[in-house]
PDB file of C-alpha atoms in Angstrom:
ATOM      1  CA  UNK A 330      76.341  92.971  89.599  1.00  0.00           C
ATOM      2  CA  UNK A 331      72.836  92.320  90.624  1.00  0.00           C
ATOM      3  CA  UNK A 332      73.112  93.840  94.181  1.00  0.00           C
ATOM      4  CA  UNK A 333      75.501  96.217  94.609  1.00  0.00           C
ATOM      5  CA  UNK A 334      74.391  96.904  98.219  1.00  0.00           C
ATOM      6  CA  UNK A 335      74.597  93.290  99.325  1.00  0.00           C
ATOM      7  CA  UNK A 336      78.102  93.521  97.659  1.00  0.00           C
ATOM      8  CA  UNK A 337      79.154  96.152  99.041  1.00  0.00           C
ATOM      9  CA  UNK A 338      78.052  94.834 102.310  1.00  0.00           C
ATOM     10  CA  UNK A 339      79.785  91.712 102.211  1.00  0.00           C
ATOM     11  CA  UNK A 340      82.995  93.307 100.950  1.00  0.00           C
ATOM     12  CA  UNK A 341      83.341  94.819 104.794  1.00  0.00           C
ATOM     13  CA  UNK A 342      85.512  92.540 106.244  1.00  0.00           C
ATOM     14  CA  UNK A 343      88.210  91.622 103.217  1.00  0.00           C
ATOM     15  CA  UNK A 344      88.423  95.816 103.388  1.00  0.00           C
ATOM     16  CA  UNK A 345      88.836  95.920 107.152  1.00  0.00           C
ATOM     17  CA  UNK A 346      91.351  92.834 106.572  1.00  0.00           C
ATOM     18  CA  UNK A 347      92.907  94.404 104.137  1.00  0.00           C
ATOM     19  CA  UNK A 348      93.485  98.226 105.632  1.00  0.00           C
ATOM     20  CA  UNK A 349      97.087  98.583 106.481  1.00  0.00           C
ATOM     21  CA  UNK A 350      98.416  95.979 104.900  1.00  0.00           C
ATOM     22  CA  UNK A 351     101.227  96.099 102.434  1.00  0.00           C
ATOM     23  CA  UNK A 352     100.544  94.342  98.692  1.00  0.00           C
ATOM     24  CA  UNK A 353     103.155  94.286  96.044  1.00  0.00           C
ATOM     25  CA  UNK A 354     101.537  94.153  92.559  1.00  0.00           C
ATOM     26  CA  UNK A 355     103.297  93.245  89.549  1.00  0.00           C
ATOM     27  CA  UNK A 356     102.415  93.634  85.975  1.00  0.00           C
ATOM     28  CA  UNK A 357     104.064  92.975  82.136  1.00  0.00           C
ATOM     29  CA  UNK A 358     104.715  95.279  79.410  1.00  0.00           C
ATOM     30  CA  UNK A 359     101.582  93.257  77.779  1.00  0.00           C
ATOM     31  CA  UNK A 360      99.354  94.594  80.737  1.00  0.00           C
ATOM     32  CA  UNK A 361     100.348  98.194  80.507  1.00  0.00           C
ATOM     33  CA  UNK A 362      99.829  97.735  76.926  1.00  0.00           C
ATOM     34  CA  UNK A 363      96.260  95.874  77.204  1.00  0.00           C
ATOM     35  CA  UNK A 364      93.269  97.644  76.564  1.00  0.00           C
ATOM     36  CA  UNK A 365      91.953  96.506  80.156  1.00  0.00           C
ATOM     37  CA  UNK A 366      95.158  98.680  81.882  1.00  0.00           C
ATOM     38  CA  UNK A 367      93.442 101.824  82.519  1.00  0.00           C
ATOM     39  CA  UNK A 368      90.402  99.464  84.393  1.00  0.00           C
ATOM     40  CA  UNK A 369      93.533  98.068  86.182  1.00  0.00           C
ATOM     41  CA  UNK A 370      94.540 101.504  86.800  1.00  0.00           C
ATOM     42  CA  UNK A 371      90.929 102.635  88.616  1.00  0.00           C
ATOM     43  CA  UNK A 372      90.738  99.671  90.990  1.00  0.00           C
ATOM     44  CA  UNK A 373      94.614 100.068  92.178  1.00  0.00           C
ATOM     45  CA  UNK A 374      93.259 103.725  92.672  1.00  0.00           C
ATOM     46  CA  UNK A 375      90.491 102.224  94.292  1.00  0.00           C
ATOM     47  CA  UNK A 376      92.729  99.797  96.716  1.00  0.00           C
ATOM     48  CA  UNK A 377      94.830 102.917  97.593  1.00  0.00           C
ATOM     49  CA  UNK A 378      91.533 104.460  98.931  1.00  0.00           C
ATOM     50  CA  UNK A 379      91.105 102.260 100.774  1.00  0.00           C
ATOM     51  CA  UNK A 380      94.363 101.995 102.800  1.00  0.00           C
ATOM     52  CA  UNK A 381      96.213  99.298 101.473  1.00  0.00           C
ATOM     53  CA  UNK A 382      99.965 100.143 100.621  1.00  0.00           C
ATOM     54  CA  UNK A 383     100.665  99.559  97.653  1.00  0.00           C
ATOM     55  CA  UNK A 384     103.838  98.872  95.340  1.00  0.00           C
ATOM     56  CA  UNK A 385     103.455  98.483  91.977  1.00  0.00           C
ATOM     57  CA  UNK A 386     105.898  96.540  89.877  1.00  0.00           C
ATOM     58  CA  UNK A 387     106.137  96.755  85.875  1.00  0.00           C
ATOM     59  CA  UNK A 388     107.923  95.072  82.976  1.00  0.00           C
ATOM     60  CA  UNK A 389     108.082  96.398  79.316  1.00  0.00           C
ATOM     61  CA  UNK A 390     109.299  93.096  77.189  1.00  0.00           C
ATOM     62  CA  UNK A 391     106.329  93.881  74.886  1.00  0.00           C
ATOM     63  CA  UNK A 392     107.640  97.522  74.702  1.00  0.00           C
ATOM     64  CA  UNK A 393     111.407  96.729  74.458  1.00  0.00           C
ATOM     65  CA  UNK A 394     110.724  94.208  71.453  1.00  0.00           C
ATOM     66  CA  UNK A 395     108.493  97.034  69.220  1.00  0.00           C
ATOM     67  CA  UNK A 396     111.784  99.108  69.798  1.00  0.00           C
ATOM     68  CA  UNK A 397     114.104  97.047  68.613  1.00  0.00           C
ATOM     69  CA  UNK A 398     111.893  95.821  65.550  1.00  0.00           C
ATOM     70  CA  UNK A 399     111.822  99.736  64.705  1.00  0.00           C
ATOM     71  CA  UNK A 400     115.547  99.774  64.931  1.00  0.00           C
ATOM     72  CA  UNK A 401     116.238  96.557  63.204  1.00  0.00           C
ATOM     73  CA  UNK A 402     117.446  94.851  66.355  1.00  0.00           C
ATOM     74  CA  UNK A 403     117.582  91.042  66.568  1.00  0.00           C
ATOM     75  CA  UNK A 404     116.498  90.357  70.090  1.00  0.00           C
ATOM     76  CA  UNK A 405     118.610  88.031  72.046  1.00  0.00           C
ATOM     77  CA  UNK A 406     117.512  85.191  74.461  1.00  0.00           C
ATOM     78  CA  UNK A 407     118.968  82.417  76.208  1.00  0.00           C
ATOM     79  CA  UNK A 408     116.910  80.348  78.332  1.00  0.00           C
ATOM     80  CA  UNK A 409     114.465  83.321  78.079  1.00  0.00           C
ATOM     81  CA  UNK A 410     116.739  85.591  79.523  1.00  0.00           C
ATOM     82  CA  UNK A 411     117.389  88.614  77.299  1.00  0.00           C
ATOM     83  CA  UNK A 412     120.785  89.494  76.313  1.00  0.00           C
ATOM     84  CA  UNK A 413     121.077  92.964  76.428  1.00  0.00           C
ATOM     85  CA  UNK A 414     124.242  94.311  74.494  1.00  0.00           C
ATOM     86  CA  UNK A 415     124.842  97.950  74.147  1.00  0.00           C
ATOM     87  CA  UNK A 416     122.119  98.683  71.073  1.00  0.00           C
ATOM     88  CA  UNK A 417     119.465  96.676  73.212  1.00  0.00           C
ATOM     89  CA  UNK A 418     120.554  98.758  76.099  1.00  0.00           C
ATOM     90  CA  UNK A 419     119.340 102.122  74.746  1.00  0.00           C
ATOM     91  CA  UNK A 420     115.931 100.428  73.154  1.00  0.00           C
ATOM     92  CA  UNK A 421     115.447  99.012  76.868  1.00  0.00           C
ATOM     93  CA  UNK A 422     116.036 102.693  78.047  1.00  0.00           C
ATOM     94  CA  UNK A 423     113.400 104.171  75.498  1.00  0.00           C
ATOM     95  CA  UNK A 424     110.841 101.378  76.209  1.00  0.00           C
ATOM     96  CA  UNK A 425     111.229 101.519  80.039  1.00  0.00           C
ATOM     97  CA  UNK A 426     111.160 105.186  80.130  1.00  0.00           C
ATOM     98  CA  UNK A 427     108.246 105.457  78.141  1.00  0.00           C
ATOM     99  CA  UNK A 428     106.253 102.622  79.664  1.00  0.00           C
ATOM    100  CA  UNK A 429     106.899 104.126  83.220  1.00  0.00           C
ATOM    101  CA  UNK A 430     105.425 107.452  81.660  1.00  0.00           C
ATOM    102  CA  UNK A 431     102.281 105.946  80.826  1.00  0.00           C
ATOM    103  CA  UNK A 432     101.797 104.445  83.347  1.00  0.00           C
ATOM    104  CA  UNK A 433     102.181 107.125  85.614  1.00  0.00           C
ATOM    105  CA  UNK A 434      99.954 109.349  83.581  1.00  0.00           C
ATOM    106  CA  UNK A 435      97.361 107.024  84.243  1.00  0.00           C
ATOM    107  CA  UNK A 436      97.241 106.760  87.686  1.00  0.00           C
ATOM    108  CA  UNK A 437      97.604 110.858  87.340  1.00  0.00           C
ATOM    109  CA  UNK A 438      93.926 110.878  85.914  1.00  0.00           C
ATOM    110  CA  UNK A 439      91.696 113.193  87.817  1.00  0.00           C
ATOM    111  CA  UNK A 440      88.858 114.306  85.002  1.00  0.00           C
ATOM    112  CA  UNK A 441      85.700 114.428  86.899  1.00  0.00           C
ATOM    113  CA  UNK A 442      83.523 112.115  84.943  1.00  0.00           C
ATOM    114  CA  UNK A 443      86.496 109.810  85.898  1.00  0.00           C
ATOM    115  CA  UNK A 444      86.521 106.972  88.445  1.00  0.00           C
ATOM    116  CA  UNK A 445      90.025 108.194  89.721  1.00  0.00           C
ATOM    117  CA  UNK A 446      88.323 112.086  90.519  1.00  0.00           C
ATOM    118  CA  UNK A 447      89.883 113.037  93.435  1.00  0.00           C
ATOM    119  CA  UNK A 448      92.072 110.279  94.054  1.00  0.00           C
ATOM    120  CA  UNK A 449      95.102 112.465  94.361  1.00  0.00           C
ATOM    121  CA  UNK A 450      97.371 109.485  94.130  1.00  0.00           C
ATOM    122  CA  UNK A 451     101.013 110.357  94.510  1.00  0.00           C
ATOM    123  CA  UNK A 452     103.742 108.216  92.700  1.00  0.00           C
ATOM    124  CA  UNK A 453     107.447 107.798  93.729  1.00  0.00           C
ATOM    125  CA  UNK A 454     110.250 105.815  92.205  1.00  0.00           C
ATOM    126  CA  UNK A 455     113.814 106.241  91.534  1.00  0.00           C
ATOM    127  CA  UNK A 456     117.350 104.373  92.477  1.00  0.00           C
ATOM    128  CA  UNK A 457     115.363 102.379  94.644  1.00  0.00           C
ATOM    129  CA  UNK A 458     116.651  98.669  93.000  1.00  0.00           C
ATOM    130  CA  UNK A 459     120.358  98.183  93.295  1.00  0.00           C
ATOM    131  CA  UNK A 460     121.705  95.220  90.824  1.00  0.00           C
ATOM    132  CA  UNK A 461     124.708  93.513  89.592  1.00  0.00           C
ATOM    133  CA  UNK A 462     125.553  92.249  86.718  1.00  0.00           C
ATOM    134  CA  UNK A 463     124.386  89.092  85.555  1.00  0.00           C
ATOM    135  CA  UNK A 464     127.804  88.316  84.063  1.00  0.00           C
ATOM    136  CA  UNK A 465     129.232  85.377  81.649  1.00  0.00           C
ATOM    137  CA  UNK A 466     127.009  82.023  82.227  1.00  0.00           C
ATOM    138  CA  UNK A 467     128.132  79.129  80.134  1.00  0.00           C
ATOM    139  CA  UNK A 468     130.503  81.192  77.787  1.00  0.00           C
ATOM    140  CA  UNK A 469     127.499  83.722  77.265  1.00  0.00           C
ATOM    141  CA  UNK A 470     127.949  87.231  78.072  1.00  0.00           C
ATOM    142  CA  UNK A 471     124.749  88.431  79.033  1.00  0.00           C
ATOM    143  CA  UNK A 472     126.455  92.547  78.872  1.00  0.00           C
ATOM    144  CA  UNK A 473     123.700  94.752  80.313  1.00  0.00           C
ATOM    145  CA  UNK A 474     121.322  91.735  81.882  1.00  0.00           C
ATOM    146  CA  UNK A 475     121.338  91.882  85.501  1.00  0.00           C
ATOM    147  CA  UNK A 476     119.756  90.545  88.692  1.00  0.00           C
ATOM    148  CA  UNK A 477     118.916  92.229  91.690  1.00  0.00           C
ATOM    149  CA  UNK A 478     121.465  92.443  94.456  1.00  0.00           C
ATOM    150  CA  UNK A 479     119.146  94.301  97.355  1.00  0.00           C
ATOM    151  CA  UNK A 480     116.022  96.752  97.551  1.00  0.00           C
ATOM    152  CA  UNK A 481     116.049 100.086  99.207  1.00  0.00           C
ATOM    153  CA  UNK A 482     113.432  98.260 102.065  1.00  0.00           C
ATOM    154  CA  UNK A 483     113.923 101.950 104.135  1.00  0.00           C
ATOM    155  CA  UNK A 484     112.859 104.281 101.210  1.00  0.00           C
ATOM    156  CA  UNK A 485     110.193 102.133 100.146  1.00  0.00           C
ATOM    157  CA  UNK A 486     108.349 102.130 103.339  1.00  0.00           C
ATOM    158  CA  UNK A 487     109.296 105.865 104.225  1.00  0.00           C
ATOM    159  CA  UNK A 488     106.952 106.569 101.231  1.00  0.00           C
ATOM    160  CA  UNK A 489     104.395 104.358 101.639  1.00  0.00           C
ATOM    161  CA  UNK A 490     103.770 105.535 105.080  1.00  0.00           C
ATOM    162  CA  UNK A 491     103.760 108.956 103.476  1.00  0.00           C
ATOM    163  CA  UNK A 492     100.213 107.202 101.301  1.00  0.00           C
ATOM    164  CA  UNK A 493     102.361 107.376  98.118  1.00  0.00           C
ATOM    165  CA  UNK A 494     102.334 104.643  95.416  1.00  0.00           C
ATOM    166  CA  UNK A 495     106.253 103.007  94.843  1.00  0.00           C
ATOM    167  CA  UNK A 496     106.521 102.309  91.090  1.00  0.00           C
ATOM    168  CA  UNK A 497     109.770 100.347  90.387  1.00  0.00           C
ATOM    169  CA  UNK A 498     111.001  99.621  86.823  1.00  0.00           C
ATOM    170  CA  UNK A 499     112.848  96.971  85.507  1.00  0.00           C
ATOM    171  CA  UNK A 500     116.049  98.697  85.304  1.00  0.00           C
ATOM    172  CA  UNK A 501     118.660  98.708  88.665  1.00  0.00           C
ATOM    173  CA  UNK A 502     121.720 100.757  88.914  1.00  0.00           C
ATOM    174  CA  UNK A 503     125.066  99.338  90.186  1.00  0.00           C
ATOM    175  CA  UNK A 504     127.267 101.381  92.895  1.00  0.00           C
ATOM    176  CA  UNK A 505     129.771 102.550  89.766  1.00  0.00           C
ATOM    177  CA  UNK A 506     126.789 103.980  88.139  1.00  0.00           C
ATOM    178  CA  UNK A 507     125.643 101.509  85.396  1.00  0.00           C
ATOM    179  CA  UNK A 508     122.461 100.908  84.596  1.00  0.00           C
ATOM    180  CA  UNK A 509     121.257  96.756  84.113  1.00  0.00           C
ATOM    181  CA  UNK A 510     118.218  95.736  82.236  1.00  0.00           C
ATOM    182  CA  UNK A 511     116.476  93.603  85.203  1.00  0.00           C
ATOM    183  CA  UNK A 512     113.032  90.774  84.999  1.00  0.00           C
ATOM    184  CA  UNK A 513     110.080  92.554  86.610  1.00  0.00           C
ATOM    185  CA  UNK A 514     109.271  88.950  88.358  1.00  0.00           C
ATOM    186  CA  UNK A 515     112.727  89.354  90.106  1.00  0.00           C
ATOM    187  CA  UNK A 516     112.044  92.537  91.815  1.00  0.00           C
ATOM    188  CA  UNK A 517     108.472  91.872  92.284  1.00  0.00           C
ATOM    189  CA  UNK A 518     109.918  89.157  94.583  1.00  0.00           C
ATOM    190  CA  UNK A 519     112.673  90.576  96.108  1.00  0.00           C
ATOM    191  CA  UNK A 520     110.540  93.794  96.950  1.00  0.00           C
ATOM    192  CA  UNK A 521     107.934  91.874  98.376  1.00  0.00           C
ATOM    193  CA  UNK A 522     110.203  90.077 100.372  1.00  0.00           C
ATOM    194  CA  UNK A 523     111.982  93.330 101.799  1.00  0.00           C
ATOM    195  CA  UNK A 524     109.123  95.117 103.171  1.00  0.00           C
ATOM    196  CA  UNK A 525     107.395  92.207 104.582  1.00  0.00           C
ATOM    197  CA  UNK A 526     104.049  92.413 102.029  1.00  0.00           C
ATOM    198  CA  UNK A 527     100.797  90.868 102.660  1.00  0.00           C
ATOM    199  CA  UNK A 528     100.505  89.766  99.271  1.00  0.00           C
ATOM    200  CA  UNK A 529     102.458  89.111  95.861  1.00  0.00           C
ATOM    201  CA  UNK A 530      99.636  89.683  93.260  1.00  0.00           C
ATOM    202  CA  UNK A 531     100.967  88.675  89.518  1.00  0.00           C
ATOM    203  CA  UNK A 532      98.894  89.828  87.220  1.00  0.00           C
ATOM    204  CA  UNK A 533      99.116  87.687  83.609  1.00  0.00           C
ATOM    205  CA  UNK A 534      97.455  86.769  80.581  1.00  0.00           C
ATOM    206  CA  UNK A 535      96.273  83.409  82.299  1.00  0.00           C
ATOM    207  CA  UNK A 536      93.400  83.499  84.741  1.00  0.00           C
ATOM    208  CA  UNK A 537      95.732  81.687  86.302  1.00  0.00           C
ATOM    209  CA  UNK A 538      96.849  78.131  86.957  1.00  0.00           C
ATOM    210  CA  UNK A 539      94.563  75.406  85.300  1.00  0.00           C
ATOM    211  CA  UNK A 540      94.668  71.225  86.108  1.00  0.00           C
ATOM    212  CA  UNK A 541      94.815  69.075  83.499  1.00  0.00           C
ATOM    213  CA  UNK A 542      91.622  69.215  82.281  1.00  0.00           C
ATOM    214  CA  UNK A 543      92.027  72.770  82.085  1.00  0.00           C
ATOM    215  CA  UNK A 544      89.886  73.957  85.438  1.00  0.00           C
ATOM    216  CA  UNK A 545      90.744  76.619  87.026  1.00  0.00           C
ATOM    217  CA  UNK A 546      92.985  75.405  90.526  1.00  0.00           C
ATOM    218  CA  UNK A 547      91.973  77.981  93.207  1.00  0.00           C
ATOM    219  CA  UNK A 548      94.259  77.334  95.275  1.00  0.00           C
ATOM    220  CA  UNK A 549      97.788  75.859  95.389  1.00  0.00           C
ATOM    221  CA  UNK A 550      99.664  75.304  98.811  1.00  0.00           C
ATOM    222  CA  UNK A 551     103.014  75.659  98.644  1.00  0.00           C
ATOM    223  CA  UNK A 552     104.239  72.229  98.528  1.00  0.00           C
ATOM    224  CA  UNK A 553     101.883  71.838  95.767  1.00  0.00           C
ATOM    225  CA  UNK A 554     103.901  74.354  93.548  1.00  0.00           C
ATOM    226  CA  UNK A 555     106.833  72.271  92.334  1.00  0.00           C
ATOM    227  CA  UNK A 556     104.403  69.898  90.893  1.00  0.00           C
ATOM    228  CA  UNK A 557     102.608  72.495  89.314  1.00  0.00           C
ATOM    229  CA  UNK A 558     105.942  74.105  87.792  1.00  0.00           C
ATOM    230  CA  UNK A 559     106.621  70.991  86.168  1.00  0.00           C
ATOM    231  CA  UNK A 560     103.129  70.524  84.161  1.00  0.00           C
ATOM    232  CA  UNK A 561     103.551  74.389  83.457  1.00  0.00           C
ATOM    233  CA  UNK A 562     106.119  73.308  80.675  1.00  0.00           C
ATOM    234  CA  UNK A 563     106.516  76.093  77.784  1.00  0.00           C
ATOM    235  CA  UNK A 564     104.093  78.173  79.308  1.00  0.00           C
ATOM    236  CA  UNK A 565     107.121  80.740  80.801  1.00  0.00           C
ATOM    237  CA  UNK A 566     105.097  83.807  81.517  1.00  0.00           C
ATOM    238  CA  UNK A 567     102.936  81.526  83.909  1.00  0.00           C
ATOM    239  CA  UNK A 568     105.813  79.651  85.318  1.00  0.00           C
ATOM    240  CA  UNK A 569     107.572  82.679  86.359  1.00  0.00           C
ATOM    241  CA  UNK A 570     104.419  83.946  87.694  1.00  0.00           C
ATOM    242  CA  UNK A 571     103.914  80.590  90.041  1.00  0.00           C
ATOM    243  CA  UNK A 572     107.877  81.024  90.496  1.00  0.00           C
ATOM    244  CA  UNK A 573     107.513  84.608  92.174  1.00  0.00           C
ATOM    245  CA  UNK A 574     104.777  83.323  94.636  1.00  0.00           C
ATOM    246  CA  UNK A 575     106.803  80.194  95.358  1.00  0.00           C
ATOM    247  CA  UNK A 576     110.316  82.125  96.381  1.00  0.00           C
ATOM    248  CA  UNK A 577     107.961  84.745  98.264  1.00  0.00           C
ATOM    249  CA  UNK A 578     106.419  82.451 100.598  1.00  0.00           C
ATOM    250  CA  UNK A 579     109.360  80.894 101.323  1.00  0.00           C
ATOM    251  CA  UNK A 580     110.549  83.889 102.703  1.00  0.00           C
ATOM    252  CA  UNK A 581     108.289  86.543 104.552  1.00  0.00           C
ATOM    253  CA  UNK A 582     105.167  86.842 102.367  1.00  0.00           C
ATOM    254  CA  UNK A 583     101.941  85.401 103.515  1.00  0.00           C
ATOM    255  CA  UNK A 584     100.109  84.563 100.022  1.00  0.00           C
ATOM    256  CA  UNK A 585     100.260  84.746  96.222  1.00  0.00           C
ATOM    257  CA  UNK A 586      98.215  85.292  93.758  1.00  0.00           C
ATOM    258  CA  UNK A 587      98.020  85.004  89.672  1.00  0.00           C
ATOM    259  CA  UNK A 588      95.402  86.889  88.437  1.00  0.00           C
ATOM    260  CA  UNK A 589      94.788  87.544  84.465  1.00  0.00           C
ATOM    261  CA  UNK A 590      95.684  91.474  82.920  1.00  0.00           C
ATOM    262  CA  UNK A 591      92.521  91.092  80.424  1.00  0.00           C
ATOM    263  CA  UNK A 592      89.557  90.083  82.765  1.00  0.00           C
ATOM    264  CA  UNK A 593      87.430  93.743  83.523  1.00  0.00           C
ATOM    265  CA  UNK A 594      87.801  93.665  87.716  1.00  0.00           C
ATOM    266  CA  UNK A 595      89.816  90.453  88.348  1.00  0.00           C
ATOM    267  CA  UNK A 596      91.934  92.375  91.257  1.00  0.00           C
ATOM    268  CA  UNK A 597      88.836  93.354  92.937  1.00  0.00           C
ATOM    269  CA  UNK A 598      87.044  89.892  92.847  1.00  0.00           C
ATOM    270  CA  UNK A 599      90.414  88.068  93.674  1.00  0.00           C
ATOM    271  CA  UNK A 600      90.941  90.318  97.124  1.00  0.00           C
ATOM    272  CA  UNK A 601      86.596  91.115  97.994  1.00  0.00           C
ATOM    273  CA  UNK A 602      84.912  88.296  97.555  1.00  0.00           C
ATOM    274  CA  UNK A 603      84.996  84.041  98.641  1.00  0.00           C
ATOM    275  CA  UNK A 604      85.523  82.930  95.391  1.00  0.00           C
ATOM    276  CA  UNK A 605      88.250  85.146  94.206  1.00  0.00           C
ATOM    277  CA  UNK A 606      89.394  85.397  90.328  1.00  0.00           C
ATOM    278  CA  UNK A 607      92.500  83.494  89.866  1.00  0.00           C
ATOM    279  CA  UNK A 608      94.641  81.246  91.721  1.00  0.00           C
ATOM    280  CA  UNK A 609      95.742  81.860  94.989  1.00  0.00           C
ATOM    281  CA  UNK A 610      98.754  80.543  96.522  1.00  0.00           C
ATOM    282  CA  UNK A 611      99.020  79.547 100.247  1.00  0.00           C
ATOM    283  CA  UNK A 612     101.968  78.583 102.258  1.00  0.00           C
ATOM    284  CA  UNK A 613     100.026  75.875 104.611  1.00  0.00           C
ATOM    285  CA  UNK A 614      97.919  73.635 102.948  1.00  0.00           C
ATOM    286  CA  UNK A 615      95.755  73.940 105.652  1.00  0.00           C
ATOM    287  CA  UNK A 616      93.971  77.215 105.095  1.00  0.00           C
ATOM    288  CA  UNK A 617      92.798  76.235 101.988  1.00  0.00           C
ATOM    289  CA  UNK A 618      88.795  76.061 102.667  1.00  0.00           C
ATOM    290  CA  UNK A 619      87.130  72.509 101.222  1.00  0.00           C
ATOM    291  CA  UNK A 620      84.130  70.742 101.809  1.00  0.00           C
ATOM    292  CA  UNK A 621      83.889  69.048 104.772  1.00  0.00           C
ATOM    293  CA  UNK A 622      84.202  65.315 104.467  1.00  0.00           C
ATOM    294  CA  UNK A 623      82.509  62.314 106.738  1.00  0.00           C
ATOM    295  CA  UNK A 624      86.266  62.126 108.279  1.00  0.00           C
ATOM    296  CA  UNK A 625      85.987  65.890 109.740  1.00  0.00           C
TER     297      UNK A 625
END
């Protein structure tokens, strides 16, 4: 950055924009496991000082799978939705568990060379997600899979207006006490949805949604999306991605955006500066900013 003054400078209004608001940010087991997490980590700290509300979504596929290749597990999909028996239960247990761990040891970081010294950043969870079972599709039983049935909207906001982070894992618990193995997309949705969020960010290893010649699309409006879904074909992690935004701003979010988990400060240049990072996602054509033609 050439001019960190003029930067900071022209951030002003994006931070005075952004103050208040309430952005739900959702990441893979891949992105807790890249080497660019922990420079995730310090600009979510850095969002959080700056008095966004923030909850923070996380999957662990990339976790669950080293797990059950350590236990000599044969993973079980159909239509890319796990199939979680009662051995690929307790692996999703361990992998969850641990995942969650890290990642709230990292936003625990305080060391005074560190950019997260004196961020003081508290982090709450628990039997926030309440699911149901997924159940027998097709003659399949999908055993431990589940789906979200509501989110704990009350709790959720209770602690962010307490300045606390909410961390939800991919695991929900059923009123008779079992415990379902849940897609990170799903609740990243259906939690931004419940408290009314500003903004869906998914983070993945795209920058984020390309045209057919392979440039980066800046911005989608939301009748553009179905379109876009259908090109995305193969490419699941990015059409679940698009698929989050799309069911969110049907509902009561205001944007989405797919941002990629390797690229050093994406967050940051998606939500500070006119240019953004990745793709973002609109729900009226109409905002999106183009150059004026001889028509206007």
């Amino acid at each position: 950055m050439t001019d960190p003054v003029k930067f900071l400078r022209d951030t002003a209004p994006y931070i005075n924009t952004h103050r208040g608001k309430t952005f739900v940010l959702a990441l893979s087991g891949e992105a807790v496991g890249h080497a660019n997490f922990t420079n995730i980590v310090h600009d979510i700290a850095l969002l959080h000082s700056l008095g966004i509300k923030l909850v923070l979504v996380h999957g662990a596929k990339a976790q669950v799978e080293e797990r059950l290749k350590s236990c000599a597990i044969t993973a079980k999909f159909d239509q890319h939705t796990r199939i979680t028996d009662n051995k690929s239960m307790g692996c999703v247990k361990d992998a969850v568990g641990s995942t969650r761990i890290t990642i709230e040891a990292k936003l625990s970081t305080g060391a005074a060379n560190s950019p997260m010294h004196g961020a003081r950043i508290q982090v709450v969870g628990g039997n926030i997600i309440t699911a149901k079972p997924l159940g027998d599709k097709d003659g399949i039983d999908f055993h431990h899979t589940g789906e979200v049935r509501r989110i704990d909207q009350k709790n959720i906001q209770k602690q962010l207006d307490d300045g606390a982070i909410v961390l939800l894992s991919p695991i929900g618990y059923s009123p008779t006490g079992e415990a379902f193995n849940l897609d990170y997309e799903d609740i990243a949705t259906h939690a931004a949805i419940s408290v009314g969020a500003e903004k869906l960010i998914m983070f993945n290893a795209n920058q984020g949604i390309v045209d057919q010649q392979g440039n980066l699309i800046k911005m989608l409006s939301l009748n553009e999306v179905p379109g876009c879904l259908d090109n995305l074909n193969g490419e699941v992690d990015l059409q679940r991605a698009l698929m989050a935004c799309y069911q969110a701003l049907e509902n009561s979010v205001s944007r989405g955006h797919i941002i990629s988990h390797t690229y050093n400060g994406a967050l940051i240049e998606e939500l500070f500066t006119r240019d953004g990072n990745g793709t973002l996602v609109l729900k009226n054509g109409e905002d999106i900013i183009r150059q004026a033609t001889i028509d206007d």
